[in-house]
Short mmCIF file of C-alpha atoms (C1' of nucleotides) in Angstrom, two decimals:
data_model
loop_
_atom_site.label_atom_id
_atom_site.label_comp_id
_atom_site.label_asym_id
_atom_site.label_seq_id
_atom_site.Cartn_x
_atom_site.Cartn_y
_atom_site.Cartn_z
CA MET A 1 0.00 0.00 0.00
CA ALA A 2 0.96 3.66 0.22
CA LYS A 3 -0.19 4.01 -3.32
CA ARG A 4 0.79 6.77 -5.60
CA GLN A 5 -2.14 9.06 -4.85
CA ASP A 6 -1.76 8.73 -1.09
CA LYS A 7 1.91 9.50 -1.23
CA ARG A 8 1.20 12.40 -3.55
CA ALA A 9 -1.17 14.01 -1.06
CA GLU A 10 1.29 13.47 1.78
CA VAL A 11 4.08 15.05 -0.20
CA ILE A 12 1.89 18.05 -1.01
CA ASP A 13 1.17 18.58 2.68
CA LEU A 14 4.81 18.45 3.66
CA LEU A 15 5.89 20.73 0.86
CA ALA A 16 3.17 23.26 1.62
CA VAL A 17 4.75 23.77 5.01
CA HIS A 18 8.16 24.07 3.43
CA PHE A 19 6.98 26.59 0.85
CA LEU A 20 5.44 28.74 3.56
CA ASP A 21 8.67 28.54 5.51
CA THR A 22 11.11 29.34 2.75
CA GLY A 23 9.20 30.82 -0.19
CA LEU A 24 9.71 29.87 -3.80
CA SER A 25 13.47 29.73 -3.73
CA ASP A 26 15.13 26.61 -2.40
CA THR A 27 12.95 24.50 -4.67
CA GLY A 28 15.48 22.15 -6.20
CA LEU A 29 14.02 18.69 -6.68
CA ARG A 30 16.65 17.06 -4.51
CA ARG A 31 16.02 19.54 -1.71
CA LEU A 32 12.25 19.13 -1.93
CA ALA A 33 12.69 15.38 -1.88
CA GLU A 34 14.71 15.64 1.30
CA VAL A 35 12.01 17.77 2.92
CA ALA A 36 9.29 15.37 1.79
CA GLY A 37 11.23 12.36 3.00
CA THR A 38 11.66 10.76 -0.40
CA SER A 39 13.90 10.99 -3.48
CA ASP A 40 13.87 13.29 -6.46
CA ARG A 41 13.25 10.22 -8.55
CA MET A 42 10.03 9.58 -6.66
CA LEU A 43 8.84 13.17 -6.85
CA LEU A 44 8.90 12.84 -10.60
CA TYR A 45 7.02 9.61 -10.24
CA TYR A 46 4.27 11.23 -8.19
CA PHE A 47 4.18 14.34 -10.36
CA GLU A 48 4.45 14.86 -14.08
CA ASN A 49 7.28 17.36 -13.68
CA LYS A 50 8.46 20.07 -11.34
CA GLU A 51 5.99 22.58 -12.68
CA GLU A 52 3.04 20.38 -11.82
CA LEU A 53 4.51 19.75 -8.39
CA VAL A 54 4.80 23.43 -7.61
CA ALA A 55 1.37 24.16 -8.97
CA ALA A 56 -0.19 21.42 -6.84
CA VAL A 57 1.44 22.69 -3.67
CA LEU A 58 0.55 26.31 -4.30
CA THR A 59 -3.01 25.42 -5.23
CA GLN A 60 -3.42 23.56 -1.98
CA ILE A 61 -2.10 26.51 -0.02
CA ALA A 62 -4.49 28.76 -1.88
CA SER A 63 -7.52 26.60 -1.21
CA SER A 64 -6.71 26.15 2.47
CA LEU A 65 -6.32 29.87 2.89
CA GLY A 66 -10.04 30.62 3.02
CA ALA A 67 -10.61 28.15 5.82
CA SER A 68 -7.86 29.53 8.01
CA LEU A 69 -9.00 33.09 7.42
CA THR A 70 -12.58 32.36 8.36
CA GLU A 71 -11.39 30.50 11.43
CA MET A 72 -9.32 33.47 12.43
CA PHE A 73 -11.84 36.24 11.85
CA GLY A 74 -15.28 34.62 12.04
CA HIS A 75 -18.24 35.73 9.98
CA ARG A 76 -19.60 38.83 11.69
CA PRO A 77 -19.45 41.89 9.42
CA LEU A 78 -17.00 44.52 10.59
CA PRO A 79 -16.46 48.18 9.76
CA PRO A 80 -13.44 48.53 7.47
CA SER A 81 -11.31 50.34 10.01
CA THR A 82 -11.81 47.54 12.55
CA LEU A 83 -11.06 44.88 9.97
CA LEU A 84 -7.89 46.64 8.90
CA GLU A 85 -6.79 46.93 12.51
CA ALA A 86 -7.24 43.21 13.02
CA LEU A 87 -5.60 42.33 9.70
CA TRP A 88 -2.65 44.55 10.45
CA ALA A 89 -2.18 42.96 13.85
CA ALA A 90 -2.20 39.59 12.13
CA ALA A 91 0.22 40.74 9.42
CA LYS A 92 2.71 41.76 12.08
CA SER A 93 2.45 38.43 13.86
CA GLU A 94 5.02 35.73 13.18
CA ALA A 95 2.31 33.18 12.49
CA PHE A 96 0.98 35.11 9.56
CA LYS A 97 4.14 36.40 7.96
CA PRO A 98 4.88 33.26 5.95
CA HIS A 99 1.64 33.57 4.01
CA LEU A 100 2.25 37.18 3.11
CA ARG A 101 5.85 36.51 2.19
CA LEU A 102 4.94 33.59 0.00
CA TRP A 103 2.24 35.63 -1.65
CA LEU A 104 4.70 38.41 -2.42
CA ASP A 105 7.19 35.89 -3.74
CA LEU A 106 4.52 34.40 -5.94
CA ALA A 107 3.42 37.78 -7.25
CA ALA A 108 6.96 38.75 -8.13
CA ASN A 109 7.48 35.53 -10.05
CA ALA A 110 4.11 35.91 -11.74
CA ASN A 111 5.11 39.39 -12.83
CA ARG A 112 7.80 37.79 -14.93
CA GLY A 113 5.06 36.46 -17.17
CA ASP A 114 4.74 32.79 -16.25
CA PRO A 115 1.06 32.08 -17.04
CA LEU A 116 0.80 29.28 -14.50
CA LEU A 117 2.03 31.45 -11.64
CA ILE A 118 -0.15 34.33 -12.81
CA SER A 119 -3.19 32.08 -12.63
CA ILE A 120 -2.36 30.77 -9.16
CA SER A 121 -1.53 34.21 -7.87
CA GLN A 122 -4.81 35.61 -9.15
CA GLN A 123 -6.63 32.72 -7.52
CA ILE A 124 -5.07 33.56 -4.17
CA SER A 125 -5.76 37.27 -4.56
CA ALA A 126 -9.36 36.62 -5.51
CA GLY A 127 -9.69 34.42 -2.43
CA TRP A 128 -8.47 37.16 -0.14
CA ILE A 129 -10.68 39.81 -1.73
CA GLU A 130 -13.74 37.60 -1.75
CA TRP A 131 -13.24 36.71 1.90
CA MET A 132 -12.77 40.27 2.98
CA ALA A 133 -15.56 41.67 0.84
CA HIS A 134 -18.04 39.37 2.57
CA LEU A 135 -16.77 40.52 5.92
CA LEU A 136 -16.99 44.26 5.30
CA ALA A 137 -19.85 46.29 6.67
CA VAL A 138 -19.99 48.71 3.77
CA PRO A 139 -22.41 49.17 0.87
CA ASP A 140 -22.24 46.37 -1.65
CA ALA A 141 -21.03 48.74 -4.29
CA ASP A 142 -17.92 49.52 -2.24
CA LYS A 143 -17.15 46.06 -0.89
CA LYS A 144 -14.64 44.84 -3.46
CA ALA A 145 -12.91 48.16 -3.90
CA THR A 146 -12.53 48.62 -0.16
CA ALA A 147 -11.29 45.07 0.27
CA ALA A 148 -8.72 45.51 -2.47
CA LEU A 149 -7.62 48.81 -0.98
CA ILE A 150 -7.12 47.33 2.47
CA LEU A 151 -5.24 44.32 1.13
CA ALA A 152 -3.09 46.46 -1.13
CA ALA A 153 -2.20 48.75 1.74
CA VAL A 154 -1.00 45.82 3.84
CA ASP A 155 0.83 44.10 0.97
CA GLY A 156 2.36 47.38 0.01
CA GLN A 157 4.09 47.60 3.37
CA LEU A 158 5.71 44.30 2.49
CA VAL A 159 7.20 45.90 -0.61
CA LEU A 160 8.10 49.17 1.05
CA PHE A 161 9.72 47.65 4.11
CA PRO A 162 10.97 44.16 3.26
CA GLY A 163 11.72 42.10 6.30
CA GLU A 164 10.44 44.64 8.78
CA ILE A 165 6.83 45.19 7.86
CA ALA A 166 6.16 46.86 11.21
CA ARG A 167 7.74 50.02 9.84
CA GLY A 168 4.61 50.49 7.78
CA GLU A 169 2.60 51.13 10.92
CA SER A 170 2.11 54.87 10.40
CA ALA A 171 0.75 54.41 6.90
CA ILE A 172 -1.74 51.82 8.09
CA LEU A 173 -2.85 54.06 10.94
CA GLN A 174 -3.36 56.82 8.41
CA LEU A 175 -5.62 54.61 6.34
CA ILE A 176 -7.52 53.56 9.45
CA ARG A 177 -8.13 57.22 10.21
CA LEU A 178 -9.36 57.84 6.68
CA LEU A 179 -11.70 54.88 6.83
CA LYS A 180 -13.15 56.08 10.11
CA GLN A 181 -13.78 59.52 8.65
CA GLN A 182 -15.65 58.07 5.73
CA VAL A 183 -18.74 60.22 5.36
CA GLY A 184 -22.19 59.62 3.95
CA HIS A 185 -23.53 56.13 3.51
CA VAL A 186 -21.66 54.31 6.27
CA ASP A 187 -24.48 54.36 8.80
CA ILE A 188 -24.00 51.93 11.62
CA GLY A 189 -25.63 48.54 11.18
CA ASP A 190 -26.31 46.31 8.26
CA ARG A 191 -28.82 48.46 6.41
CA GLN A 192 -27.41 48.57 2.90
CA HIS A 193 -28.88 50.91 0.31
CA HIS A 194 -28.51 48.28 -2.34
CA ASP A 195 -27.17 49.90 -5.45
CA PRO A 196 -28.67 47.74 -8.23
CA ALA A 197 -25.59 48.24 -10.39
CA TYR A 198 -23.78 45.69 -8.26
CA SER A 199 -24.59 42.24 -6.99
CA MET B 1 41.96 53.82 -23.39
CA ALA B 2 38.71 52.22 -22.41
CA LYS B 3 40.11 51.60 -19.00
CA ARG B 4 38.57 49.43 -16.40
CA GLN B 5 36.54 52.16 -14.68
CA ASP B 6 35.14 53.53 -17.96
CA LYS B 7 34.08 50.12 -19.10
CA ARG B 8 32.59 49.44 -15.71
CA ALA B 9 30.35 52.49 -15.91
CA GLU B 10 29.31 51.64 -19.45
CA VAL B 11 28.42 48.12 -18.42
CA ILE B 12 26.35 49.40 -15.52
CA ASP B 13 24.36 51.64 -17.84
CA LEU B 14 23.62 48.85 -20.28
CA LEU B 15 22.68 46.41 -17.55
CA ALA B 16 20.42 48.93 -15.83
CA VAL B 17 18.29 48.97 -18.96
CA HIS B 18 18.31 45.19 -19.09
CA PHE B 19 17.33 44.86 -15.43
CA LEU B 20 14.42 47.23 -15.93
CA ASP B 21 13.35 45.23 -18.97
CA THR B 22 13.57 41.76 -17.51
CA GLY B 23 13.77 42.00 -13.73
CA LEU B 24 16.13 40.04 -11.56
CA SER B 25 15.76 36.73 -13.32
CA ASP B 26 17.76 36.16 -16.47
CA THR B 27 20.90 37.31 -14.67
CA GLY B 28 23.35 34.60 -15.64
CA LEU B 29 26.80 36.03 -16.13
CA ARG B 30 26.98 34.81 -19.71
CA ARG B 31 23.64 36.38 -20.50
CA LEU B 32 24.55 39.67 -18.86
CA ALA B 33 27.82 39.68 -20.75
CA GLU B 34 25.95 39.25 -24.01
CA VAL B 35 23.68 42.17 -23.15
CA ALA B 36 26.63 44.33 -22.14
CA GLY B 37 28.56 43.42 -25.27
CA THR B 38 31.40 41.68 -23.50
CA SER B 39 32.27 38.32 -21.96
CA ASP B 40 31.55 36.77 -18.61
CA ARG B 41 35.27 36.72 -18.04
CA MET B 42 35.39 40.49 -18.40
CA LEU B 43 32.41 41.11 -16.14
CA LEU B 44 34.36 39.42 -13.39
CA TYR B 45 37.31 41.58 -14.26
CA TYR B 46 35.29 44.78 -13.95
CA PHE B 47 33.47 43.58 -10.83
CA GLU B 48 34.59 41.61 -7.82
CA ASN B 49 31.86 39.03 -8.28
CA LYS B 50 28.28 38.77 -9.43
CA GLU B 51 26.93 40.12 -6.19
CA GLU B 52 28.87 43.34 -6.52
CA LEU B 53 27.77 43.62 -10.14
CA VAL B 54 24.08 43.35 -9.26
CA ALA B 55 24.44 45.74 -6.35
CA ALA B 56 26.15 48.33 -8.55
CA VAL B 57 23.45 48.17 -11.19
CA LEU B 58 20.60 48.33 -8.71
CA THR B 59 22.21 51.17 -6.82
CA GLN B 60 22.53 53.17 -10.00
CA ILE B 61 18.88 52.58 -10.84
CA ALA B 62 17.96 53.66 -7.33
CA SER B 63 19.98 56.87 -7.48
CA SER B 64 18.68 57.83 -10.91
CA LEU B 65 15.11 57.31 -9.78
CA GLY B 66 14.85 60.56 -7.87
CA ALA B 67 15.92 62.60 -10.87
CA SER B 68 13.40 61.05 -13.21
CA LEU B 69 10.61 61.42 -10.68
CA THR B 70 11.30 65.09 -10.13
CA GLU B 71 11.49 65.62 -13.86
CA MET B 72 8.14 63.94 -14.27
CA PHE B 73 6.23 65.64 -11.49
CA GLY B 74 8.00 68.92 -10.83
CA HIS B 75 8.28 70.52 -7.43
CA ARG B 76 4.94 72.19 -6.81
CA PRO B 77 3.19 70.73 -3.75
CA LEU B 78 0.03 68.81 -4.58
CA PRO B 79 -2.94 67.60 -2.58
CA PRO B 80 -2.61 63.85 -1.94
CA SER B 81 -5.59 62.91 -4.08
CA THR B 82 -4.14 64.75 -7.06
CA LEU B 83 -0.74 63.19 -6.57
CA LEU B 84 -2.23 59.73 -6.34
CA GLU B 85 -4.21 60.33 -9.52
CA ALA B 86 -1.06 61.31 -11.36
CA LEU B 87 0.99 58.46 -9.88
CA TRP B 88 -1.67 55.94 -10.77
CA ALA B 89 -1.82 57.19 -14.33
CA ALA B 90 1.95 56.77 -14.48
CA ALA B 91 1.83 53.31 -12.91
CA LYS B 92 -0.55 52.15 -15.63
CA SER B 93 1.66 53.51 -18.38
CA GLU B 94 4.05 51.21 -20.17
CA ALA B 95 6.95 53.55 -19.57
CA PHE B 96 6.68 53.24 -15.83
CA LYS B 97 5.84 49.61 -15.42
CA PRO B 98 9.44 48.34 -15.55
CA HIS B 99 10.39 50.33 -12.48
CA LEU B 100 7.49 49.04 -10.44
CA ARG B 101 8.04 45.48 -11.60
CA LEU B 102 11.73 45.59 -10.78
CA TRP B 103 10.95 47.08 -7.40
CA LEU B 104 8.52 44.28 -6.66
CA ASP B 105 11.05 41.73 -7.84
CA LEU B 106 13.66 43.26 -5.61
CA ALA B 107 11.35 43.33 -2.59
CA ALA B 108 10.44 39.68 -3.05
CA ASN B 109 14.10 38.67 -3.20
CA ALA B 110 14.88 40.89 -0.23
CA ASN B 111 12.13 39.20 1.72
CA ARG B 112 14.14 35.99 1.48
CA GLY B 113 16.62 37.57 3.83
CA ASP B 114 19.54 38.62 1.66
CA PRO B 115 20.96 41.60 3.60
CA LEU B 116 22.40 43.24 0.49
CA LEU B 117 19.08 43.21 -1.33
CA ILE B 118 17.27 44.36 1.80
CA SER B 119 19.57 47.35 2.02
CA ILE B 120 19.12 48.29 -1.64
CA SER B 121 15.40 47.78 -1.50
CA GLN B 122 15.11 50.00 1.56
CA GLN B 123 17.19 52.62 -0.19
CA ILE B 124 14.80 52.67 -3.13
CA SER B 125 11.74 52.75 -0.90
CA ALA B 126 13.17 55.59 1.14
CA GLY B 127 13.83 57.48 -2.09
CA TRP B 128 10.24 57.15 -3.22
CA ILE B 129 8.84 58.15 0.16
CA GLU B 130 11.19 61.09 0.53
CA TRP B 131 10.33 62.35 -2.90
CA MET B 132 6.62 62.05 -2.40
CA ALA B 133 6.65 63.46 1.13
CA HIS B 134 8.25 66.65 -0.15
CA LEU B 135 5.60 66.90 -2.82
CA LEU B 136 2.57 66.46 -0.59
CA ALA B 137 0.51 69.43 0.51
CA VAL B 138 -0.34 68.02 3.92
CA PRO B 139 0.81 68.84 7.44
CA ASP B 140 4.40 67.81 8.10
CA ALA B 141 3.29 65.31 10.69
CA ASP B 142 1.29 63.42 8.05
CA LYS B 143 3.69 63.67 5.14
CA LYS B 144 5.59 60.41 5.49
CA ALA B 145 2.61 58.34 6.54
CA THR B 146 0.53 59.64 3.65
CA ALA B 147 3.35 59.08 1.20
CA ALA B 148 3.84 55.52 2.41
CA LEU B 149 0.12 54.88 2.21
CA ILE B 150 -0.13 56.11 -1.36
CA LEU B 151 2.91 54.14 -2.45
CA ALA B 152 1.74 51.03 -0.68
CA ALA B 153 -1.68 51.26 -2.31
CA VAL B 154 -0.13 51.41 -5.76
CA ASP B 155 2.45 48.68 -5.08
CA GLY B 156 -0.24 46.57 -3.53
CA GLN B 157 -2.11 46.49 -6.82
CA LEU B 158 1.02 44.97 -8.30
CA VAL B 159 0.77 42.12 -5.82
CA LEU B 160 -2.99 41.72 -6.07
CA PHE B 161 -3.17 41.80 -9.84
CA PRO B 162 0.16 40.64 -11.26
CA GLY B 163 0.60 41.52 -14.88
CA GLU B 164 -2.62 43.50 -15.13
CA ILE B 165 -2.26 46.28 -12.60
CA ALA B 166 -5.14 48.20 -14.19
CA ARG B 167 -7.56 45.89 -12.42
CA GLY B 168 -6.68 47.71 -9.22
CA GLU B 169 -8.39 50.84 -10.52
CA SER B 170 -11.42 50.67 -8.26
CA ALA B 171 -9.32 50.37 -5.11
CA ILE B 172 -7.24 53.37 -6.11
CA LEU B 173 -10.35 55.40 -6.87
CA GLN B 174 -11.64 54.45 -3.44
CA LEU B 175 -8.49 55.79 -1.82
CA ILE B 176 -8.69 58.96 -3.89
CA ARG B 177 -12.20 59.48 -2.59
CA LEU B 178 -11.08 58.95 0.98
CA LEU B 179 -8.21 61.39 0.58
CA LYS B 180 -10.53 64.03 -0.83
CA GLN B 181 -12.87 63.61 2.13
CA GLN B 182 -10.09 64.13 4.60
CA VAL B 183 -11.46 66.51 7.21
CA GLY B 184 -9.94 68.90 9.70
CA HIS B 185 -6.41 70.15 9.33
CA VAL B 186 -6.10 70.09 5.56
CA ASP B 187 -6.66 73.79 5.03
CA ILE B 188 -5.45 75.01 1.70
CA GLY B 189 -1.98 76.45 1.69
CA ASP B 190 1.29 75.64 3.39
CA ARG B 191 0.42 76.67 6.91
CA GLN B 192 1.63 73.73 8.96
CA HIS B 193 0.75 73.30 12.61
CA HIS B 194 4.16 71.89 13.32
CA ASP B 195 3.79 68.95 15.64
CA PRO B 196 7.18 68.85 17.39
CA ALA B 197 7.06 65.07 17.58
CA TYR B 198 7.92 64.94 13.89
CA SER B 199 10.65 66.52 11.82
"C1'" DT C 1 2.36 -20.22 -11.28
"C1'" DA C 2 3.03 -16.92 -14.80
"C1'" DA C 3 2.37 -12.58 -16.65
"C1'" DA C 4 1.34 -7.89 -16.16
"C1'" DT C 5 1.50 -3.87 -13.75
"C1'" DG C 6 2.86 -0.70 -9.97
"C1'" DT C 7 6.72 1.11 -7.18
"C1'" DT C 8 11.54 2.28 -6.09
"C1'" DG C 9 16.89 2.63 -6.29
"C1'" DT C 10 21.18 3.54 -8.96
"C1'" DA C 11 23.37 6.05 -11.99
"C1'" DG C 12 24.03 9.44 -14.99
"C1'" DC C 13 23.05 12.72 -19.00
"C1'" DG C 14 23.33 17.31 -20.91
"C1'" DA C 15 22.81 21.95 -19.75
"C1'" DT C 16 23.76 25.82 -16.79
"C1'" DT C 17 25.70 28.05 -12.76
"C1'" DG C 18 29.56 31.30 -10.71
"C1'" DC C 19 34.14 31.45 -11.02
"C1'" DT C 20 39.28 30.64 -12.09
"C1'" DA C 21 43.95 29.14 -14.09
"C1'" DC C 22 46.76 30.38 -17.60
"C1'" DA C 23 48.62 32.52 -21.23
"C1'" DA C 24 48.59 36.05 -24.59
"C1'" DC C 25 48.15 40.63 -25.85
"C1'" DC C 26 48.73 45.73 -25.46
"C1'" DT C 27 50.15 49.92 -23.45
"C1'" DT C 28 53.11 52.37 -20.50
"C1'" DA C 29 57.40 53.42 -17.87
"C1'" DT C 30 62.20 52.95 -17.52
"C1'" DA D 1 64.51 47.82 -26.05
"C1'" DT D 2 63.04 45.71 -22.02
"C1'" DA D 3 60.35 45.09 -18.15
"C1'" DA D 4 56.03 45.80 -15.70
"C1'" DG D 5 51.52 45.92 -15.37
"C1'" DG D 6 46.88 46.51 -17.17
"C1'" DT D 7 43.56 44.05 -20.28
"C1'" DT D 8 41.40 40.09 -22.68
"C1'" DG D 9 40.51 35.22 -24.82
"C1'" DT D 10 40.37 30.10 -24.18
"C1'" DA D 11 39.27 26.53 -21.64
"C1'" DG D 12 37.48 24.30 -18.04
"C1'" DC D 13 36.28 23.06 -13.04
"C1'" DA D 14 33.00 21.71 -9.53
"C1'" DA D 15 28.38 22.16 -8.30
"C1'" DT D 16 23.65 22.14 -9.36
"C1'" DC D 17 19.68 21.85 -12.39
"C1'" DG D 18 15.49 19.02 -14.26
"C1'" DC D 19 14.98 14.80 -15.94
"C1'" DT D 20 15.50 9.84 -17.69
"C1'" DA D 21 17.19 4.99 -18.85
"C1'" DC D 22 17.27 0.80 -16.78
"C1'" DA D 23 16.86 -2.68 -13.79
"C1'" DA D 24 15.14 -4.61 -9.49
"C1'" DC D 25 11.55 -5.50 -6.48
"C1'" DA D 26 6.56 -5.77 -5.06
"C1'" DT D 27 1.87 -6.44 -5.85
"C1'" DT D 28 -1.99 -7.63 -8.39
"C1'" DT D 29 -4.27 -10.15 -12.07
"C1'" DA D 30 -5.07 -14.12 -15.05
#
DNA sequence: TAAATGTTGTAGCGATTGCTACAACCTTAT
DNA sequence: ATAAGGTTGTAGCAATCGCTACAACATTTA
């Protein structure tokens, strides 16, 4: 026993951890085999080639992301400033950093044009935005734009201050202030004035 | 003639263009030599090693960035929403994309821990922030935070939507709206209420 | 039991990596 | 002219890369 498919799934799990730990460098087949407790020869038995291996691992990380986010933040709708505060606290935590770092790594590689990485990266981004949009207590018409803005602000700190994201604190606080000052339609509660131009 | 130092500078210029075109991949010595019109052997004569080569090229790109930014935007102070509008228009343009892409590439590599790349990346980020802070018509106390926020929002679109940054339009428009709604201290003019806690 | 199929180890190919040994050239200084 | 030193080409090393040929073993099927 320990058939091909079983082993494949086990390898994916182990490598997902490794990818989150070390990013997309350090991905030589022999090194990955060592991490997965097997041989490079076997990796290419379980997977068509390295590309499919990487895609499988990243896809699994992407699909498990939604679950961990929901577990972390629940389902209750939050005002954008509160959500950003919580997200920022998470981004600064050690537990969360690997995900953001891997995401940045992936985006940078995707920017080089690789269609496979572009697709996976977009899938992850869409997952984040979708998750946050559902959680935001703002009019439907603003949900996606606000979600993308909040995510971009946090990711942007990763680009601006590599390795020490905490230095982006003042910029995030500034955005929190702006979101709190938001005038007009952001009455407290769930009453949404349902702009029919959006879902 | 054509001494070592002259050739070195010429090589740096040629490779700066190449780096902006193709990012930090495609940096094999033989490939770089081809681009620079020389041989790998000579590259290692002009430079100590590949690391020093890359650092020299990136540093030159970083130091030339300020000049081109000032040339593009002038010196007149602008309200943050106007500046973001202009920056976003630039970010979407083909002429500007290489810089952003290279910056993202650099940040991703820096995030892997390489101290040299971290240093260069921080230098570039600081240059952007400094430049924008001087250009912003906001109280001194808010200058750097606002600049970092605007930059992060734009860079973040690069991470969220690799290869098609224009899809971040709605998030940027959202931030423009927020900046326009900014209440309180943003009286027109340069009168600053000089919070002593900040430079 | 025999044949077919699934799983794994050994060994290595051809290409690429950063880098170097060595010798030849060319210019300059004596 | 001769020596010294700066400049450049040829060739190749050792390591790593993704990947494969081939045979051995195990398990299932006939």
